[in-house]
Coordinates of C-alpha atoms in Angstrom, one line a residue:
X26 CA 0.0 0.0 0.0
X27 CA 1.2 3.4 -1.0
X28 CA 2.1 6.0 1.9
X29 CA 0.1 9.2 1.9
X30 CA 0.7 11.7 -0.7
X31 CA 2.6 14.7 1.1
X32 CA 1.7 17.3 -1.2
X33 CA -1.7 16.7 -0.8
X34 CA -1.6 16.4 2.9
X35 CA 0.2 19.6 3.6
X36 CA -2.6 21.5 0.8
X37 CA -5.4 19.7 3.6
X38 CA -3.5 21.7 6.4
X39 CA -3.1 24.8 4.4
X40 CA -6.6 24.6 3.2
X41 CA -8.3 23.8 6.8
X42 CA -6.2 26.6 8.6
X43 CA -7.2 29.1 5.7
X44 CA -10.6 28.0 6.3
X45 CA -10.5 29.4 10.2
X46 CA -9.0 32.5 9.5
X47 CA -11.2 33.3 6.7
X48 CA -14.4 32.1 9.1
X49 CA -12.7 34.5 11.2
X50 CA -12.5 37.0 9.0
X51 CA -16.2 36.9 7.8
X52 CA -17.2 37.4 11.3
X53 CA -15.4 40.8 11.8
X54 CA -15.4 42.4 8.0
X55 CA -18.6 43.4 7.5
X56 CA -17.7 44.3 3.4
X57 CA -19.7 43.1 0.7
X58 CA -19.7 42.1 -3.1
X59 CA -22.0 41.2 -5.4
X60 CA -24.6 41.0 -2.0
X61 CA -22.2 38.9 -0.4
X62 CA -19.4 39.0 2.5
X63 CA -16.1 39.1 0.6
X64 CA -14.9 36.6 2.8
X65 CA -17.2 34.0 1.8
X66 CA -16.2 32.8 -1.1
X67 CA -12.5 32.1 0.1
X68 CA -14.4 30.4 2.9
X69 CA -16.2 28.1 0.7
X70 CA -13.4 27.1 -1.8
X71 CA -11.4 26.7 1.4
X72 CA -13.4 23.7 2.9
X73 CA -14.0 22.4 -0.9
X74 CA -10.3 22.1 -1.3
X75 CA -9.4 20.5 2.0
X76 CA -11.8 18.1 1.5
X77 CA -10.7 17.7 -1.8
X78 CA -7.3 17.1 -1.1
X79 CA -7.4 15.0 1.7
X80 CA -9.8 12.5 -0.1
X81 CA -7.1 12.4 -3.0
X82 CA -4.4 11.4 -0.5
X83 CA -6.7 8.8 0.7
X84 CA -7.5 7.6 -2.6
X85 CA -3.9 7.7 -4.1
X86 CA -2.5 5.7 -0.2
X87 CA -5.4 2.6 -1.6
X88 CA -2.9 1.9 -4.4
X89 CA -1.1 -1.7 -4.2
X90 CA 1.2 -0.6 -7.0
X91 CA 2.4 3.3 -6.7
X92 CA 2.6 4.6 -10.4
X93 CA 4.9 8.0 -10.3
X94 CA 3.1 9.6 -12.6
X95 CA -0.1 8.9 -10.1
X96 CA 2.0 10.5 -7.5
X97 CA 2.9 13.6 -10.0
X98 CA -0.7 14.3 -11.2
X99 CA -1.6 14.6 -7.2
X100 CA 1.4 16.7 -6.7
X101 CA -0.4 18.9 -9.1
X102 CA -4.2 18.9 -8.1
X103 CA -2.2 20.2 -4.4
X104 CA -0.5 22.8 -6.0
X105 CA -3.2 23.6 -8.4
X106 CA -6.0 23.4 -5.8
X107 CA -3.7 25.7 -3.2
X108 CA -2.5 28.4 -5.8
X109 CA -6.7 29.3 -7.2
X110 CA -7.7 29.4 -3.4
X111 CA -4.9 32.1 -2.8
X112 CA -6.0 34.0 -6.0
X113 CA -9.2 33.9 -4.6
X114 CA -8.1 34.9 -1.4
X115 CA -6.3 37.6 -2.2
X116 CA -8.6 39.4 -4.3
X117 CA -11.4 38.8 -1.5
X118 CA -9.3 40.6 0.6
X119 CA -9.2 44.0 -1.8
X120 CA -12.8 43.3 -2.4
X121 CA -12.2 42.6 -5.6
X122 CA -14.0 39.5 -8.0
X123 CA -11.9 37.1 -8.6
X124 CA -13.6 35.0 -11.3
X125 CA -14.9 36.5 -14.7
X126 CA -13.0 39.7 -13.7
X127 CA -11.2 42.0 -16.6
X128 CA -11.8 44.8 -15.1
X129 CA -8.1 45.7 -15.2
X130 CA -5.3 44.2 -16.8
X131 CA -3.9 42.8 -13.5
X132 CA -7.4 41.5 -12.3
X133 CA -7.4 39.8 -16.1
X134 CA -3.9 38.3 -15.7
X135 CA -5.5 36.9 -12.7
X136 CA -8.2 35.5 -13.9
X137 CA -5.7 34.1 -16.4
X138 CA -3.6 32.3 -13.7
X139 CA -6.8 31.1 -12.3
X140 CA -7.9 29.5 -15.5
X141 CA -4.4 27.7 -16.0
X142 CA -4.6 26.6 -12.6
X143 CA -8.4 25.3 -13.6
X144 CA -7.1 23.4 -16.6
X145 CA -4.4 22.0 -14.7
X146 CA -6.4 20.4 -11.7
X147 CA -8.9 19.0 -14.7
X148 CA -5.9 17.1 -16.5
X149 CA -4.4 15.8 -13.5
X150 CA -7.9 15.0 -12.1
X151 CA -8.3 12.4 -14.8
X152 CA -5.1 11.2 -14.4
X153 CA -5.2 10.3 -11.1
X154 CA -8.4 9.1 -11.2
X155 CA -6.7 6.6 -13.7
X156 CA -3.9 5.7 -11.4
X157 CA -6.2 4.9 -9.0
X158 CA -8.8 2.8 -11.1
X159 CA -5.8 0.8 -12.8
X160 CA -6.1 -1.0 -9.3
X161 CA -9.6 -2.8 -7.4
X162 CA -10.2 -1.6 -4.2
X163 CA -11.1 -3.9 -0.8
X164 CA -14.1 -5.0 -2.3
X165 CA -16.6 -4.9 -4.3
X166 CA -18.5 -2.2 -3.2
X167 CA -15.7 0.0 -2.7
X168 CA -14.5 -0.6 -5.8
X169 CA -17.9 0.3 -7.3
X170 CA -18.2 3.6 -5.3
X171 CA -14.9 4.7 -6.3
X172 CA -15.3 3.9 -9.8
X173 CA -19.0 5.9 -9.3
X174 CA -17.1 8.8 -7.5
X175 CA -14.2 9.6 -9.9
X176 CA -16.3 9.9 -12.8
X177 CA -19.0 11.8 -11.4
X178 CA -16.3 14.0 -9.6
X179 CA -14.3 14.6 -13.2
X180 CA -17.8 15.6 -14.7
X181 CA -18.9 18.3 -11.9
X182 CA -15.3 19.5 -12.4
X183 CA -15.5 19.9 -16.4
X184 CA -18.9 21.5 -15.9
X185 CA -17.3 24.6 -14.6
X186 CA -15.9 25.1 -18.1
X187 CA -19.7 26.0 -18.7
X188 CA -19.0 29.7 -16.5
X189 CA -16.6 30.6 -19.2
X190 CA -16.7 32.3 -22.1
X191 CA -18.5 35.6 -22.5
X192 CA -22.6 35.8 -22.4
X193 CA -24.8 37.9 -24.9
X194 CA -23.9 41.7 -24.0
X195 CA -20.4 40.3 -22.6
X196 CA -16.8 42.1 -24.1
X197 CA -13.4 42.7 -22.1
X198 CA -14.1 45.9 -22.4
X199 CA -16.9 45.7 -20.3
X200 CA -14.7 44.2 -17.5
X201 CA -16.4 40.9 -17.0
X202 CA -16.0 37.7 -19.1
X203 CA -18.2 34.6 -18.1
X204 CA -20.9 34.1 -15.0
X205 CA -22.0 31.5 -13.7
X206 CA -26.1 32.7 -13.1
X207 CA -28.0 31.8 -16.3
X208 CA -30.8 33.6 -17.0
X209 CA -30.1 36.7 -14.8
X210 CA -26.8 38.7 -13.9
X211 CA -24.4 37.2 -11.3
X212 CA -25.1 39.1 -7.8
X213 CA -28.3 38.8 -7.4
X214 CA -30.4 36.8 -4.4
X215 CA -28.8 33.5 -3.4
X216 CA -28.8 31.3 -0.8
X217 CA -27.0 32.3 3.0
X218 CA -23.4 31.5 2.5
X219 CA -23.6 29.1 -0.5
X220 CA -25.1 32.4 -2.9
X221 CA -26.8 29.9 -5.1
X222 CA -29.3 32.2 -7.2
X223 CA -32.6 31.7 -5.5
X224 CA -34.1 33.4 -8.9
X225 CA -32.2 31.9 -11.7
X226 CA -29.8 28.9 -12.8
X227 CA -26.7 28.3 -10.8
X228 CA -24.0 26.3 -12.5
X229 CA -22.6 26.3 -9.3
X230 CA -24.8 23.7 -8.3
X231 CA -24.0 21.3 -10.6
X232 CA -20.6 21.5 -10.0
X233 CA -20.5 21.6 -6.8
X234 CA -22.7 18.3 -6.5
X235 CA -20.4 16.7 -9.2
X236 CA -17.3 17.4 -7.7
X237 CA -17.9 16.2 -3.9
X238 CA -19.3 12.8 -5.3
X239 CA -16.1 11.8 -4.9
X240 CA -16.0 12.2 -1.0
X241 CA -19.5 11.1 -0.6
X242 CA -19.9 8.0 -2.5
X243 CA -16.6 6.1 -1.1
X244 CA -17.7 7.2 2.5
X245 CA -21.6 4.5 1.6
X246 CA -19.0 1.4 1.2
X247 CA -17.5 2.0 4.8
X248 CA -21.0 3.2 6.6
X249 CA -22.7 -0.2 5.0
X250 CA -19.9 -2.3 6.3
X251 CA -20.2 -0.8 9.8
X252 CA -24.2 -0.9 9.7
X253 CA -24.2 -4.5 9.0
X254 CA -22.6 -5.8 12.6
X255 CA -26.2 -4.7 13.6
X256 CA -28.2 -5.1 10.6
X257 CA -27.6 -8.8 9.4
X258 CA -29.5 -8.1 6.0
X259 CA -26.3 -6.3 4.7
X260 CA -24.1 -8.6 6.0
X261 CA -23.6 -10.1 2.4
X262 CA -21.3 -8.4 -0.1
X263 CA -24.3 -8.6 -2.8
X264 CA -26.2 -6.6 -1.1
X265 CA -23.9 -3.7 0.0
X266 CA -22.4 -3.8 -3.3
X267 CA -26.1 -3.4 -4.9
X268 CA -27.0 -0.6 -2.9
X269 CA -23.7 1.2 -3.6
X270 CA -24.2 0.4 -7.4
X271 CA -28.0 2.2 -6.7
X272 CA -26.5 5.0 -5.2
X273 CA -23.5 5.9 -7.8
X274 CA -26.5 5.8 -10.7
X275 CA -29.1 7.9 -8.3
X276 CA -25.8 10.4 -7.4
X277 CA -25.0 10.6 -11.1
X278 CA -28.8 11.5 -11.9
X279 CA -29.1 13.8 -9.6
X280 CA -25.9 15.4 -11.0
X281 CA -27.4 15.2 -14.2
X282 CA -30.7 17.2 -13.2
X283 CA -29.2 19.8 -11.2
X284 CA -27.2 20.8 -14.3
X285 CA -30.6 20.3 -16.6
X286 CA -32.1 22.5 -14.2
X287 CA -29.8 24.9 -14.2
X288 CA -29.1 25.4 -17.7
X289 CA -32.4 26.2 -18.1
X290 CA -32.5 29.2 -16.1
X291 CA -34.4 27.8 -13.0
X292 CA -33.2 28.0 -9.4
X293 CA -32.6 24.7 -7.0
X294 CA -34.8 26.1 -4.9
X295 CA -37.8 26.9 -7.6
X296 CA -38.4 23.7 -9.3
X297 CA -41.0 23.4 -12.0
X298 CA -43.3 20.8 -12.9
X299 CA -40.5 18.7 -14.9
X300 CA -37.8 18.7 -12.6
X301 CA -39.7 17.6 -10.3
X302 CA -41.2 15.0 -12.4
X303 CA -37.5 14.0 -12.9
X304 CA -37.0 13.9 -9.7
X305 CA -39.9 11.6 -8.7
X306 CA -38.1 9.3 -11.3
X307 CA -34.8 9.3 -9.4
X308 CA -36.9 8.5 -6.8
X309 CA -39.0 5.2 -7.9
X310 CA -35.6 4.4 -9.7
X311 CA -34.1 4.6 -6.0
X312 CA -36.1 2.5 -4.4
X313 CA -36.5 -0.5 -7.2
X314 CA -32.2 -0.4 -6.9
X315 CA -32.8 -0.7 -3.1
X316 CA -35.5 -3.7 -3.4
X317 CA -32.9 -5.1 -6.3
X318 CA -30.2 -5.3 -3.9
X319 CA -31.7 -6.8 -1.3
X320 CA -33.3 -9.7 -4.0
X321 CA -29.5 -10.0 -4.3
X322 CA -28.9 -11.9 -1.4
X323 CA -27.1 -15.4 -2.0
X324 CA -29.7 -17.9 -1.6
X325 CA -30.0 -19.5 1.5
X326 CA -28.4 -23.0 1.8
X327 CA -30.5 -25.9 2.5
X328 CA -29.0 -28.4 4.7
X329 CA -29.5 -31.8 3.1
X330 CA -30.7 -34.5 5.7
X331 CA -27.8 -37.4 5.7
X332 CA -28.9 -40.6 7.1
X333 CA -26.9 -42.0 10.1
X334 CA -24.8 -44.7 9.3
X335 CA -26.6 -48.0 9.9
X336 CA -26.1 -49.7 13.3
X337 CA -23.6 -52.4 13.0
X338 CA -24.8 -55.7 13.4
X339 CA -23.7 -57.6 17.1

């Protein structure tokens, strides 16, 4: 088994103490932009990252066989993931936006490095995930989840690609290039802390549910295995590994919705008659993989009835 990837680890520690001084910081800066504190964002892509890292080095440690070129692409995610949180910490802190921003050339060449950065943690996303698929996992159903989490996570992280770009009425000139509202202007009412547009699309959403797949779906392996010391129905493999299976195709559904939902100008928190029609078939799809996996059980064996051996004569 691999050791744990330093990089990585040391971007969790930056990213988790970042995290308390910019909670600290939110609590006694009372500034503002785009209706929000300036240090929330920072805040947010603090945690994200942590996480983020810390399930890489977790992932990366599971490998029987270390690949260096495993070992290089989470190098980069750390350094990648570490260098767009301090862009976006240090425009936070002159109250500046740091995505979409060409406002001036610096905030532009910002912007820039951020994108780079962007591109960089994409390539070495699906690199890693690679290294880490090349080998199975415990079992089955952590093999499955990981398999689910990767490619949902490398998904939610392409669909930020979707921000780019300019939108009708955009230029440079302008000072703005991208959003990630559709449907409205970025800035507008949003959910506390999160800022998800309560009155339009959020591609946030969508990639923020993509992305963190990848810490939630290896965590249903381990809670199953633990739940069945008191729940003997999930004692067999089958069963855990069908429910997990259920789960990565619900997760991946749901990924696929909120970015449906989104692109079509609707808030998460406004859905219409189809989304939630879609989501009511998520639902009965959810349960028939829960009632399949438990069908799954190995049958029961039958003890066959063996004669006693016949009494010897006297």
């Amino acid at each position: 088994m691999s050791r744990w990837h330093r990089p990585l680890m040391v971007s969790t520690g930056l990213m988790s103490a970042l995290a308390v001084v910019t909670a600290v910081a939110l609590v006694l800066d009372d500034r503002t932009l785009d209706g929000m504190p300036v240090w929330a964002k920072p805040l947010k892509f603090a945690m994200s990252v942590a996480v983020y890292s810390f399930t890489w080095a977790w992932l990366l440690s599971l490998q029987r066989r270390e690949r260096r070129w495993g070992r290089i692409a989470g190098t980069v995610l750390a350094v990648a993931g570490v260098a767009e949180v301090a862009v976006i910490t240090f425009q936070a802190a002159r109250a500046h936006r740091s995505h979409f921003n060409a406002a001036t050339p610096f905030d532009a060449v910002l912007f820039g490095v951020m994108g780079m950065m962007i591109i960089g943690l994409m390539v070495a996303n699906v690199v890693a995930a690679v290294a880490v698929l090349l080998d199975r996992q415990a079992d089955g159903p952590s093999t499955w989840a990981v398999r689910f989490g990767l490619a949902i996570s490398t998904l939610g992280l392409a669909s930020g690609g979707l921000m780019l770009g300019p939108r009708p009425g955009q230029s440079v000139d302008g000072g703005v290039i991208g959003a990630h509202t559709v449907a409205a202007a970025d800035g507008g009412p949003g959910l506390p802390l999160l800022g998800w547009s309560t009155v339009a699309g959020d591609l946030r959403v969508p990639h923020f549910v993509g992305m963190h797949a990848l810490q939630l779906l290896p965590l249903l392996p381990l809670a199953l295995a633990a739940l069945s010391r008191r729940f003997p129905a999930l004692a067999p493999v089958r069963v855990r590994q069908g429910l997990t299976v259920t789960a990565g195709v619900v997760y991946a559904g749901v990924f696929g919705l909120v970015l449906w939902q989104a692109e079509r100008g609707q808030s998460l928190v406004h859905p219409d008659g189809l989304t939630l029609a879609a989501a009511g078939i998520l639902a009965v799809l959810a349960l028939g993989g829960v009632a399949w996996s438990f069908r799954a059980r190995a049958p029961r064996q039958v003890a066959l009835a063996v004669p006693a051996p016949a009494e010897a004569a006297r």
